[in-house]
CSV table of C-alpha atoms and ligand atoms in Angstrom, one decimal:
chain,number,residue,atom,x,y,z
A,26,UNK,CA,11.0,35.0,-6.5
A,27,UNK,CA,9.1,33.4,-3.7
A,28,UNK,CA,8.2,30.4,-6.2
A,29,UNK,CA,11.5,29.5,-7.7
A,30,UNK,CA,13.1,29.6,-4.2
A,31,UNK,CA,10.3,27.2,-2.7
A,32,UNK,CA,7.8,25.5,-5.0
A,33,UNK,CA,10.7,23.6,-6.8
A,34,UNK,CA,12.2,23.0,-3.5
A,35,UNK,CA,9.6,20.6,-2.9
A,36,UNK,CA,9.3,19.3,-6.5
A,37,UNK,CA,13.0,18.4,-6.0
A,38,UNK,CA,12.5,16.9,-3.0
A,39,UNK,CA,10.0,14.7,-4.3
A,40,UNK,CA,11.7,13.8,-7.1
A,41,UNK,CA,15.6,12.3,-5.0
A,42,UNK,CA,13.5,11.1,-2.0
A,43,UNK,CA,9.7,10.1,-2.7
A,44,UNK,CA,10.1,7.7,-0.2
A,45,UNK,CA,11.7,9.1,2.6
A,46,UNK,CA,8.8,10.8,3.1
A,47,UNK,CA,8.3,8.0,5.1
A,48,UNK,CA,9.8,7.2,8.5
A,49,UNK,CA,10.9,3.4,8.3
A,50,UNK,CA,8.7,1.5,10.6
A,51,UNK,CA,8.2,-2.0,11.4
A,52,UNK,CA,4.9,-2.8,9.5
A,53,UNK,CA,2.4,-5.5,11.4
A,54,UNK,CA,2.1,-8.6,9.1
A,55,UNK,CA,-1.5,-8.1,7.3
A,56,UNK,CA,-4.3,-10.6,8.8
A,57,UNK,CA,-7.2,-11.3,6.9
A,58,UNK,CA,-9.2,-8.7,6.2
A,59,UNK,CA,-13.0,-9.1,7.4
A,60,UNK,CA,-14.1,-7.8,3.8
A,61,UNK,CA,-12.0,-7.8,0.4
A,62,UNK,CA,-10.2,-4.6,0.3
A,63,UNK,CA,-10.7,-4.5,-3.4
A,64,UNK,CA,-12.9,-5.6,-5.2
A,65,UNK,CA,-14.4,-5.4,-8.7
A,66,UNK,CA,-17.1,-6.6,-11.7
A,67,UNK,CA,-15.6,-8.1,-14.8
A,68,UNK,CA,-14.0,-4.8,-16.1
A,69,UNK,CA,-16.2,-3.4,-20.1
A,70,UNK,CA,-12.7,-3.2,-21.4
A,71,UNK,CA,-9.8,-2.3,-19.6
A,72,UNK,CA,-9.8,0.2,-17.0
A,73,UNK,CA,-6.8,1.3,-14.9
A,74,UNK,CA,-6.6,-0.6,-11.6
A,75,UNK,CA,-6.9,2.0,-8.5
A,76,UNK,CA,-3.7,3.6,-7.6
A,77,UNK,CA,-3.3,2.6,-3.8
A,78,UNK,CA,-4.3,0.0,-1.8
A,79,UNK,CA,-4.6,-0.4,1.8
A,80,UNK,CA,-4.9,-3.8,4.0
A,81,UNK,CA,-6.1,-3.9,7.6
A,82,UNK,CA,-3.5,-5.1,9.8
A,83,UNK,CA,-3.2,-6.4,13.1
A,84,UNK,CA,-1.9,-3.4,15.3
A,85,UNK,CA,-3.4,-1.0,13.3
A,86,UNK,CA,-6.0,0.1,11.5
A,87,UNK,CA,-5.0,0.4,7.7
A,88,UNK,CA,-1.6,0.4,6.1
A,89,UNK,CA,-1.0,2.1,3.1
A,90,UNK,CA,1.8,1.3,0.9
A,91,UNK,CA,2.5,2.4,-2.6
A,92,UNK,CA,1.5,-0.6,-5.1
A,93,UNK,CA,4.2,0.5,-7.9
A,94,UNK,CA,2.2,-1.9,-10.5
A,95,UNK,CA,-1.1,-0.7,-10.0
A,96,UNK,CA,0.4,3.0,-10.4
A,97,UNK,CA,0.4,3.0,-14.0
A,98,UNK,CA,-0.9,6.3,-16.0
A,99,UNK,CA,-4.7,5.7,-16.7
A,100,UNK,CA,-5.9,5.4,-20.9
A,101,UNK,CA,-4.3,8.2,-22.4
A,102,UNK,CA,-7.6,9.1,-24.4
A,103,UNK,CA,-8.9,12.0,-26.4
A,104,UNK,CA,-11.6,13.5,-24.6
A,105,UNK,CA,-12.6,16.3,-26.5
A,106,UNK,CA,-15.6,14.5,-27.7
A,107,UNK,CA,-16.7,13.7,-23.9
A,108,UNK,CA,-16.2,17.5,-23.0
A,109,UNK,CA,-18.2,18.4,-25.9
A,110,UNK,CA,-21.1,16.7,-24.6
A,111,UNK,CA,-21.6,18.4,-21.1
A,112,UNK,CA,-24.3,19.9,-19.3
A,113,UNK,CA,-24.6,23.5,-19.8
A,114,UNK,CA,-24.0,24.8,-16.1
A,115,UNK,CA,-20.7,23.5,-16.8
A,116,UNK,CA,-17.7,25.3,-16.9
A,117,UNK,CA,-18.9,28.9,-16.5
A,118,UNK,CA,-16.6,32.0,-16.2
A,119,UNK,CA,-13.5,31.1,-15.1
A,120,UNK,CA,-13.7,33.5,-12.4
A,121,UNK,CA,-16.7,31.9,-10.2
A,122,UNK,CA,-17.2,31.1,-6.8
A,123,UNK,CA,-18.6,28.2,-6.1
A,124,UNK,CA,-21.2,29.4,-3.2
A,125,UNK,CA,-19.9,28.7,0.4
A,126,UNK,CA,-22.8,26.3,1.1
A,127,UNK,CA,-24.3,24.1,-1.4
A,128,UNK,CA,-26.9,21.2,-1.0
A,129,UNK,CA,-25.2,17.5,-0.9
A,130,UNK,CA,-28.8,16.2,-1.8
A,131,UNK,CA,-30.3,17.8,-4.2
A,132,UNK,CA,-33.7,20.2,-3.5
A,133,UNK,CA,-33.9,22.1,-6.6
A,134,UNK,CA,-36.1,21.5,-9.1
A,135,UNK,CA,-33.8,23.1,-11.3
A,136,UNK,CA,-31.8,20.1,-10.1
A,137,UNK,CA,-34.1,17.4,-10.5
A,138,UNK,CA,-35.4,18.4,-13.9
A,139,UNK,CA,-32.2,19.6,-16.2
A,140,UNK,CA,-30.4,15.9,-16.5
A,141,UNK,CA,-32.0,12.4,-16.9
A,142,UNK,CA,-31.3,10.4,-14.2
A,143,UNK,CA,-28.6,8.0,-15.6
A,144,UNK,CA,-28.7,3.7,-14.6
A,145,UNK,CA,-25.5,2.6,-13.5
A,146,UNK,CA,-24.4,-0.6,-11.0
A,147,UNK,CA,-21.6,-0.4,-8.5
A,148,UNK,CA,-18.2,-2.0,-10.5
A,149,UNK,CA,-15.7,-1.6,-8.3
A,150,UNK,CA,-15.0,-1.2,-4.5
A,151,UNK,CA,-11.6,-0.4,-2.6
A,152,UNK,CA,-10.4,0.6,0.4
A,153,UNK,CA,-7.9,4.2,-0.6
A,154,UNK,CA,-7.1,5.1,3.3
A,155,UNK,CA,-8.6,4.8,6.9
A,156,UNK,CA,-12.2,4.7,6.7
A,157,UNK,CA,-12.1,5.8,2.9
A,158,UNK,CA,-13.4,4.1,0.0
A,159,UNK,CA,-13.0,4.6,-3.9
A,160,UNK,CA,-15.9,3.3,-5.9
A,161,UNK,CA,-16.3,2.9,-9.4
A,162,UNK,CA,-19.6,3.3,-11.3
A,163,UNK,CA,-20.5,1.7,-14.5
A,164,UNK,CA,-22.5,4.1,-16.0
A,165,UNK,CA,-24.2,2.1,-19.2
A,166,UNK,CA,-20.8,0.7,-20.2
A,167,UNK,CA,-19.4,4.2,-21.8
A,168,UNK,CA,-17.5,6.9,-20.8
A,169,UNK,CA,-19.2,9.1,-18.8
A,170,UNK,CA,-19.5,13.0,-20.3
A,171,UNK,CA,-18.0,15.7,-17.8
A,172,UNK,CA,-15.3,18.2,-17.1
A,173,UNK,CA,-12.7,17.7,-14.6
A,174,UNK,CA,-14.1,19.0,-11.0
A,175,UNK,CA,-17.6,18.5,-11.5
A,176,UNK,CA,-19.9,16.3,-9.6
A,177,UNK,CA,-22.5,14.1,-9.7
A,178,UNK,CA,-25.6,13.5,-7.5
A,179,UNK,CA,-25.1,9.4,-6.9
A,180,UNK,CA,-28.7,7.7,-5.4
A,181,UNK,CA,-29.3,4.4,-4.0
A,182,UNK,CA,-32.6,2.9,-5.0
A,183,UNK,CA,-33.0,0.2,-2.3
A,184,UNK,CA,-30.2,1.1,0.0
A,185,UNK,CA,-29.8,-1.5,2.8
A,186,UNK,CA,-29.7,1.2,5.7
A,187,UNK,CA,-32.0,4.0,5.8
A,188,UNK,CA,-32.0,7.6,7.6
A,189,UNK,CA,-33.4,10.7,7.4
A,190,UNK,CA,-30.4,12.3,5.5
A,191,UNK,CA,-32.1,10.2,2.6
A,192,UNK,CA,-30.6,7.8,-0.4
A,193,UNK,CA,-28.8,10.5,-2.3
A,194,UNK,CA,-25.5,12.4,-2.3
A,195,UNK,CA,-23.1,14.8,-4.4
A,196,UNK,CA,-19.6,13.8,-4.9
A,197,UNK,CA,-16.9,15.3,-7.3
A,198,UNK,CA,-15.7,12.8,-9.7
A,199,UNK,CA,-12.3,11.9,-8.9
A,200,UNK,CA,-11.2,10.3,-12.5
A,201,UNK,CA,-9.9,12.7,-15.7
A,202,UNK,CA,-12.6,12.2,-18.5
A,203,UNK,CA,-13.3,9.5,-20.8
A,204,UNK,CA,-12.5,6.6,-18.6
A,205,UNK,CA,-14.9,3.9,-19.3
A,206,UNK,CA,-16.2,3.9,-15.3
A,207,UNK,CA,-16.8,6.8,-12.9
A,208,UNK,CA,-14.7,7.2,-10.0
A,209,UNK,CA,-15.8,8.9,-6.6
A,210,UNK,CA,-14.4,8.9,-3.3
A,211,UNK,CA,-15.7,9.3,0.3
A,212,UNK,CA,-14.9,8.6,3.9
A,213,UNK,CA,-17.6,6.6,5.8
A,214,UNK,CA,-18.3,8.4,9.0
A,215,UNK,CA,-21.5,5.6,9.6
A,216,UNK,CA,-24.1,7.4,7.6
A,217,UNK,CA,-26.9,5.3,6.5
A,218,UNK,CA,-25.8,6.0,3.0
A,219,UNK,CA,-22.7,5.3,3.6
A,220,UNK,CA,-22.6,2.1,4.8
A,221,UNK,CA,-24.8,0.7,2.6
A,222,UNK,CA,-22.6,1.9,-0.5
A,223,UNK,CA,-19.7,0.1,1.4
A,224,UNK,CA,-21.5,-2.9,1.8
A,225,UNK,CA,-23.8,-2.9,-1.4
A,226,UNK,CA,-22.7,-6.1,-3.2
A,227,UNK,CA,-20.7,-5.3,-7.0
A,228,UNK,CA,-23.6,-5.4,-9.5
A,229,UNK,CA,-26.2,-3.2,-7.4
A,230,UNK,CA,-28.3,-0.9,-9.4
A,231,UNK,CA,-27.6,2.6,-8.8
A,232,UNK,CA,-28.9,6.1,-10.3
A,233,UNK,CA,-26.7,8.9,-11.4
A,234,UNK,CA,-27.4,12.5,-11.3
A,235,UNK,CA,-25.5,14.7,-13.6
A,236,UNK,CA,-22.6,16.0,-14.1
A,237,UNK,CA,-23.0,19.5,-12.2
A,238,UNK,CA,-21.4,22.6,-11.2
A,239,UNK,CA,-18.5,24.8,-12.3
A,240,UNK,CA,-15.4,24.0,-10.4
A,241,UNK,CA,-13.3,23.7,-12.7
A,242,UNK,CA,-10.0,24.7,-14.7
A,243,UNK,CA,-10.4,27.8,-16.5
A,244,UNK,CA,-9.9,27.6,-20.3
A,245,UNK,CA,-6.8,29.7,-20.8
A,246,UNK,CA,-3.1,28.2,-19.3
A,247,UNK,CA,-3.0,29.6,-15.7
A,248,UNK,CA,-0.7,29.3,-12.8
A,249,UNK,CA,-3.5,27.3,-10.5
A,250,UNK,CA,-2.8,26.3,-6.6
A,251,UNK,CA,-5.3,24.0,-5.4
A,252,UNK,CA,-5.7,23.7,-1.5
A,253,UNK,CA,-7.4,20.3,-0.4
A,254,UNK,CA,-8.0,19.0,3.2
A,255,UNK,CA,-8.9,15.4,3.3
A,256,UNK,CA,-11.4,13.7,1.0
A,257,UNK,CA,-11.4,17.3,-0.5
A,258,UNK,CA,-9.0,16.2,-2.7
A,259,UNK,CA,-11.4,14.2,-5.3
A,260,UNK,CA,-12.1,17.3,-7.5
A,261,UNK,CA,-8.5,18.3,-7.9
A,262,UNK,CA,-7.1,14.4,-8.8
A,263,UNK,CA,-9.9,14.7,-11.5
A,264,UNK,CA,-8.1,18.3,-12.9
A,265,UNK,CA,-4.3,16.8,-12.0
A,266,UNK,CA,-4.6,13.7,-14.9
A,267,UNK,CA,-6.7,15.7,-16.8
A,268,UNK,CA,-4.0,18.3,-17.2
A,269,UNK,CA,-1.5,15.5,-17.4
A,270,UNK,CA,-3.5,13.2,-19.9
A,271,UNK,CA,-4.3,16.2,-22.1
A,272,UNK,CA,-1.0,17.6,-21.5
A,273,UNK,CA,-3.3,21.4,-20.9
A,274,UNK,CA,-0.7,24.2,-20.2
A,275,UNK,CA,-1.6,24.6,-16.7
A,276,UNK,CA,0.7,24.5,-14.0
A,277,UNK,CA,-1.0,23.4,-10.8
A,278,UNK,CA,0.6,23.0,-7.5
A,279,UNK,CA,-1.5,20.8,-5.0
A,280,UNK,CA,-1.1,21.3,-1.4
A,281,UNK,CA,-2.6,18.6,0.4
A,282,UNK,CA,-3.3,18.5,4.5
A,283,UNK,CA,-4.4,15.1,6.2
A,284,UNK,CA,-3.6,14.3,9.7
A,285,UNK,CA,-1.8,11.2,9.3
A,286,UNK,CA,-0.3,9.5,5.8
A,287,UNK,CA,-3.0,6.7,6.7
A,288,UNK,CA,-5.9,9.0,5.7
A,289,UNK,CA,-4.6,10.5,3.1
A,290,UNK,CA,-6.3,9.9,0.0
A,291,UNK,CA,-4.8,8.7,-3.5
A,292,UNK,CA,-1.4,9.8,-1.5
A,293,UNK,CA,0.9,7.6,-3.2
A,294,UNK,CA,-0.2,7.7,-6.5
A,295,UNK,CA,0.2,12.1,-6.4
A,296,UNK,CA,3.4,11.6,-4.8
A,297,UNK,CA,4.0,9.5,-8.0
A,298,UNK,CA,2.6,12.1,-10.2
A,299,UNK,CA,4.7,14.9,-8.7
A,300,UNK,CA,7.8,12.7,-9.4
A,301,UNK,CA,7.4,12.2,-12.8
A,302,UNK,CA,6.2,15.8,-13.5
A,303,UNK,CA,9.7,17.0,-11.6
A,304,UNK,CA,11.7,14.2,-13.4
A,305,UNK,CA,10.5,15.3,-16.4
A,306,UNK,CA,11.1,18.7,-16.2
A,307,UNK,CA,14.8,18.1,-15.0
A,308,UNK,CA,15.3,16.1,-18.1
A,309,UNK,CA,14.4,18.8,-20.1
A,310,UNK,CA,11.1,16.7,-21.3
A,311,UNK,CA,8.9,19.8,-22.6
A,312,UNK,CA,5.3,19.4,-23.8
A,313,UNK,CA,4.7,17.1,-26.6
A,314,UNK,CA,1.2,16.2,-28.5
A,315,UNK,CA,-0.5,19.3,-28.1
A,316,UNK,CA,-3.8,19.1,-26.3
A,317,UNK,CA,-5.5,16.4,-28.1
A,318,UNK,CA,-3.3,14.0,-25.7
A,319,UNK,CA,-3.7,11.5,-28.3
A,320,UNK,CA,0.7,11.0,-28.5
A,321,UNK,CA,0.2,10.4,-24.5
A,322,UNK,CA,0.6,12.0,-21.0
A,323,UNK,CA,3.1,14.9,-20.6
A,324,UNK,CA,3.9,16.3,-17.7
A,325,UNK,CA,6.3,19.3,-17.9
A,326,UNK,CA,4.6,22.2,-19.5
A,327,UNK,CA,6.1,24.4,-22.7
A,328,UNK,CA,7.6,26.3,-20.3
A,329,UNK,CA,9.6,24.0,-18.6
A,330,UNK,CA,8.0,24.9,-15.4
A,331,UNK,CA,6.9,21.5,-13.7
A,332,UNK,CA,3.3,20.8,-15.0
A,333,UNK,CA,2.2,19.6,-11.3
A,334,UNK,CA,3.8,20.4,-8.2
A,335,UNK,CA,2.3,17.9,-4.7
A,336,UNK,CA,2.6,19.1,-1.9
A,337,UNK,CA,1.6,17.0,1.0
A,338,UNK,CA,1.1,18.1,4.3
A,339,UNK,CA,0.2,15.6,7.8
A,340,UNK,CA,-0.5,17.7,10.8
A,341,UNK,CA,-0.9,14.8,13.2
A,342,UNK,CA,2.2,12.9,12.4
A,343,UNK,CA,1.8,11.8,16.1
A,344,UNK,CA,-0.8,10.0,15.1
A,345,UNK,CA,0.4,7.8,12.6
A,346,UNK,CA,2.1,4.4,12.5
A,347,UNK,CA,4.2,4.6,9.6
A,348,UNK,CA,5.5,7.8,10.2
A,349,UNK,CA,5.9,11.1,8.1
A,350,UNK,CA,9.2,13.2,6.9
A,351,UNK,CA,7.2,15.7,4.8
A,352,UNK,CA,5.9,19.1,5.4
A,353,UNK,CA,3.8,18.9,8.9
A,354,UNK,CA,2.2,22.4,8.8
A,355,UNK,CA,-1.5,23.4,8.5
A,356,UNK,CA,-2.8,25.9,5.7
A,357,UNK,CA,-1.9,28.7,7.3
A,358,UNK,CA,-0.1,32.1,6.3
A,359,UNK,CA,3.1,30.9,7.1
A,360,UNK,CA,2.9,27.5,5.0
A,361,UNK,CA,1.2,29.7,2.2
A,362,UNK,CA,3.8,32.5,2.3
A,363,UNK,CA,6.7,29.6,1.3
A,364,UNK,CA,5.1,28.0,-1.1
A,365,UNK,CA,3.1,30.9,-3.2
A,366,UNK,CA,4.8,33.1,-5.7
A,367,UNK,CA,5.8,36.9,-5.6
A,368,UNK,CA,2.6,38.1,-7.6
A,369,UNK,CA,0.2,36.0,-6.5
A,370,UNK,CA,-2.9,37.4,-7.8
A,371,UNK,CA,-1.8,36.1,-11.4
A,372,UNK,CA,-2.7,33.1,-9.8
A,373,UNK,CA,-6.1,31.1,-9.7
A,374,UNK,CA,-7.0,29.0,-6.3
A,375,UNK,CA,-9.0,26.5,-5.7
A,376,UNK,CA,-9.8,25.6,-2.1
A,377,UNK,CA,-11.9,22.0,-1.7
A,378,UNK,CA,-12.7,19.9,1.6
A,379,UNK,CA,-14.6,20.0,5.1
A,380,UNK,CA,-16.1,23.3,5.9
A,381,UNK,CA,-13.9,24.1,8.4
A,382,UNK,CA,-10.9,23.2,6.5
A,383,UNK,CA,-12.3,25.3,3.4
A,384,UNK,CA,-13.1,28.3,5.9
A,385,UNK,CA,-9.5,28.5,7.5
A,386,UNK,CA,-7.9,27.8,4.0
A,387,UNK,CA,-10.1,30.8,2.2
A,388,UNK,CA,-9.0,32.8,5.2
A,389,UNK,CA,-5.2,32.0,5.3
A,390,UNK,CA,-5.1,33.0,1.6
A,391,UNK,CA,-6.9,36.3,2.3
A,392,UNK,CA,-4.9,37.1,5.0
A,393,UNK,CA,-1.4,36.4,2.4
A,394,UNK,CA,-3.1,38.8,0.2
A,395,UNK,CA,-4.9,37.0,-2.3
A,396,UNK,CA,-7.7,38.8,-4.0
A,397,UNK,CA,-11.2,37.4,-3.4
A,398,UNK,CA,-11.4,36.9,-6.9
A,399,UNK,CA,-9.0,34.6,-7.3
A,400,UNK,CA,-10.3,32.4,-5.0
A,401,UNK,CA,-12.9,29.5,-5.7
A,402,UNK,CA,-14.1,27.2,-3.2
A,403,UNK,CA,-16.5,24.2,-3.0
A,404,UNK,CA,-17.5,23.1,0.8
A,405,UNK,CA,-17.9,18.9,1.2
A,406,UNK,CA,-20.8,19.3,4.0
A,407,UNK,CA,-21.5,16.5,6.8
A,408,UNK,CA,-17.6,16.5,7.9
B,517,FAD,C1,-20.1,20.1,-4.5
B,517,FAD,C2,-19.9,19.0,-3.5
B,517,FAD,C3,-18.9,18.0,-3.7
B,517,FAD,C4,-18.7,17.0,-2.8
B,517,FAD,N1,-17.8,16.0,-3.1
B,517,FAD,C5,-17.6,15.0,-2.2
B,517,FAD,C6,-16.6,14.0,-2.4
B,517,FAD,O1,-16.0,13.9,-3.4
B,517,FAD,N2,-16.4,13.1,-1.4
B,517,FAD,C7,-17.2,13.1,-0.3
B,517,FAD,O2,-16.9,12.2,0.6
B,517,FAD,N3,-18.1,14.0,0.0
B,517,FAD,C8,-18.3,15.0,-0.9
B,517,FAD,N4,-19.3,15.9,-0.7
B,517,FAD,C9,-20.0,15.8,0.5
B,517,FAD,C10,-21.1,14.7,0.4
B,517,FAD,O3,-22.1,15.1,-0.4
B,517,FAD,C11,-21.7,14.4,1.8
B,517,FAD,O4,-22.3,15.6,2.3
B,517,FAD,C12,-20.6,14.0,2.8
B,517,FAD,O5,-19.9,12.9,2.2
B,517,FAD,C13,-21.2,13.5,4.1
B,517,FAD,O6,-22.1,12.5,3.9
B,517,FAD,P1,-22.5,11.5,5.0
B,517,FAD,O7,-23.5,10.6,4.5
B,517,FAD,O8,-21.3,11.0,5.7
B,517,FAD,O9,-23.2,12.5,6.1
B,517,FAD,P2,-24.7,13.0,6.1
B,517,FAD,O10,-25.6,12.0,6.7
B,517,FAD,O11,-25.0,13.5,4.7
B,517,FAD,O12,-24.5,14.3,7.0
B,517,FAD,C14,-23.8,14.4,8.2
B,517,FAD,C15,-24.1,15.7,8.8
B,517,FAD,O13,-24.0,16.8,7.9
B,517,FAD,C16,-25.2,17.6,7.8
B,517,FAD,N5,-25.4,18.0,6.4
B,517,FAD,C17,-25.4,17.2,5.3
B,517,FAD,N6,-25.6,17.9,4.2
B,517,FAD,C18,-25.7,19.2,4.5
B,517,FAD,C19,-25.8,20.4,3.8
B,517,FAD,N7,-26.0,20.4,2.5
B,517,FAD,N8,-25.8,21.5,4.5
B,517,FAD,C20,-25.6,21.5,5.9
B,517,FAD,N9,-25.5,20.4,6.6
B,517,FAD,C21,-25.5,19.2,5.9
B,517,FAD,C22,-26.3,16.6,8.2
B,517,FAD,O14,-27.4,17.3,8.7
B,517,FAD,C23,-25.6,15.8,9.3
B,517,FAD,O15,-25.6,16.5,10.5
B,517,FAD,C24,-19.5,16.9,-1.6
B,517,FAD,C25,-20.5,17.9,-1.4
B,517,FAD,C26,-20.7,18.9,-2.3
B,517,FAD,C27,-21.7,19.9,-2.0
C-alpha cells in the first residue's frame, strides 16, 4: 500500500533525524532586537509558553531555532465542557465545504447578530517566523468555548493605524480548546490592522467575535490529511493537539509547504509533535485514557498507526539561510501520489492557506483522484 511504503517513511525519518532537517550553517550572533520578540501580561494561571521563538539577527532577517524548553505539551485538560458550549454553526456535517470565498470582515447580519461581542485585551505577543506573529488573547480570564478549526472575527476598537479594509478580521484559532488564552497567528504584510496589532502595547482592549464556521474534524475516527500553505496552517495546529490532548482516534497527516524554514510557522514545535507521535508508535505506546484526555496526551492511536504524521515541505530552500534537508516539492500530483494511500477516498482532506495555494492544492488532489467530497477547504484572503 501506497501509505505503508511512504507515510511512515517520513514519520521514521522524523523520528532518527529531526534535526538534520537542517543543513548546519553558521548562525549570525543575535543583535538587539528593535522590539521584544516575546512578550507577555502577567499569565491568569499558567499557560504554555509559545512553542518557537525567533530573534532578528544581524545578516538576516529572523532565525528560527527550536527552544526544547518552551516545547512542552500544553495543559492536558478535559474539554468536553468547553465543546459543549459552542455556537450552533459549529461543527456541521462532516462532509461540508467550507465555501471557496468567505468574508475576512464580517458583512452579515447573520454575523453581527448571533454572538455577543466578547471583551478581551492583547496578553501575549511573539515573533513565530519572518514577518509572522502569534498573539494571545485574554478573553475574560477563562477558557474560551470552541472546536478545533474554527475562527473568530478579532476587532480593534482604537487601532493606532487606520485604512479602508477596516478594524476587523477572521482568524482560525491556532490553540486545542480550553486553554485559558486564545491563540491566533498571522503574517503582517503592512495592513493598517496589522501593524497596529503588532505594535498595540500588552493590555489593549480588544473585541472578539465568535467562534464561527465548520472546519472542523468530523465526529467519527477518520484517516484525515490536511494540506496547509503558509499561515494556513493555524486551523490544523488547533485540530493536531486537540487530537493529541484528547487522544481522538484520528490519524492526521499534515503536509505543510513554506518557502523557506524561516517562514514556516510553529515549524519546530510540529516537527516535535511528529516525533513523539512516531516514537510512540515504535515503542508500541497505544492509546491510553480514552477521549476524556484527563490521564494526558497520547499520541499513537489504538491502532498503532502513528496518531500524526508532519510533513514539511520548503520550496525555496534557495532562499533560506539555515538551509533545509526535508521534502522540497510543491502540492502537486507527484508529491500527493507518495504520500496518500491506495484508497484514498476513505480519506477526509482538508486544504487551508492563500487562495492560490488552496486553488492549486484542491486541484492537485482532484487531479490524484480524490472525490470532491472529500475535500474541504477554507481560503485565508488578502495573501
Ligand atoms: C475562515 C478564515 C480564516 C482565516 N484565518 C486566518 C489566520 O489564521 N491567519 C491569518 O493571517 N489570516 C487568516 N485569514 C485571513 C485574514 O482574515 C485576512 O484576510 C488576512 O490575514 C489578510 O489581512 P491583511 O490585513 O494583511 O490584508 P487586508 O488589508 O485585509 O487585505 C489585503 C488585500 O486582500 C483583499 N481582501 C481582503 N479580504 C478579502 C475578501 N474577503 N475577499 C476578497 N479580497 C479580500 C483586500 O481588498 C486587499 O486587496 C482567514 C480568513 C478566513 C476567511
Amino acid at each position: 500500500m501506497a501509505r505503508d511504503r511512504h507515510v511512515p517513511h517520513y514519520s521514521q525519518a522524523l523520528a532518527s533525524r529531526a534535526e538534520d532537517l537542517f543543513s548546519p550553517r553558521i548562525l549570525p550572533p543575535p543583535r538587539m532586537a528593535p522590539r521584544p520578540w516575546r512578550e507577555s501580561l502577567a499569565p491568569p494561571s499558567d499557560p504554555a509558553p509559545l512553542p518557537v521563538r525567533v530573534r532578528p539577527t544581524s545578516n538576516s532577517p529572523t532565525t528560527v531555532y527550536p527552544d526544547l524548553e518552551a516545547l512542552a505539551p500544553g495543559h492536558h485538560q478535559n474539554v468536553d465542557g468547553w465543546i459543549a458550549g459552542i455556537g450552533k454553526d459549529a461543527g456541521r456535517g462532516s462532509r461540508h465545504k467550507e465555501p471557496a470565498v468567505r468574508p475576512s470582515r464580517s458583512t452579515s447580519p447573520e454575523k453581527e447578530q448571533s454572538m455577543a461581542k466578547l471583551a478581551a485585551r492583547l496578553a501575549e505577543r511573539e515573533k513565530i517566523a519572518d514577518a509572522t506573529y502569534a498573539f494571545r488573547f485574554d478573553v475574560g480570564g477563562k477558557p474560551f468555548a470552541y472546536k478545533s478549526g474554527q475562527t473568530v472575527d478579532v476587532i480593534q476598537p482604537e487601532p493606532r493605524y487606520t485604512d479602508e479594509a477596516g478594524n476587523r478580521r477572521t482568524f482560525s484559532i491556532a490553540d486545542a480548546p480550553g486553554k485559558e488564552r486564545l491563540l491566533v497567528a498571522t503574517r503582517d504584510r503592512g495592513s493598517a490592522f496589522k501593524r497596529s496589532l503588532v505594535e498595540a502595547p500588552l493590555g489593549t482592549a480588544l473585541e472578539i467575535d465568535g467562534p464561527y464556521g465548520s472546519f472542523t474534524l468530523p465526529s467519527k475516527p477518520s484517516d484525515v490529511y490536511l494540506l496547509a500553505g503558509g499561515i494556513g496552517v493555524t486551523p490544523f495546529r488547533s485540530m493536531v493537539e486537540d487530537t493529541r490532548e484528547r487522544s481522538l482516534d484520528h490519524t492526521l497527516t499534515l503536509i505543510h509547504s513554506n518557502r523557506t524554514p524561516e517562514e514556516a510557522p510553529f515549524l519546530e514545535e510540529l516537527i516535535r509533535w511528529g516525533v513523539e507521535s512516531a516514537k510512540e508508535t515504535s515503542t508500541g505506546k497505544k492509546k491510553r485514557g480514552g477521549n476524556s484526555g484527563a490521564a494526558g496526551a497520547s499520541t499513537a492511536t489504538a491502532s498503532g498507526r502513528p496518531r500524526f504524521i508532519y510533513v514539511p515541505t520548503m520550496t525555496q530552500v534557495a532562499r533560506s539561510a539555515r538551509g533545509w534537508k526535508g521534502e522540497r516539492r510543491r502540492v502537486a500530483p507527484d508529491l500527493l501520489d507518495d504520500l496518500l494511500p491506495t484508497d484514498r477516498n476513505s480519506a477526509i482532506y482538508y486544504v487551508a492557506g492563500p487562495e492560490r495555494f488552496v486553488q492549486g492544492a484542491v486541484g492537485a488532489l482532484k487531479t490524484v483522484g480524490i472525490e470532491e467530497d472529500q475535500i474541504r477547504f477554507e481560503e485565508f484572503p488578502g495573501y
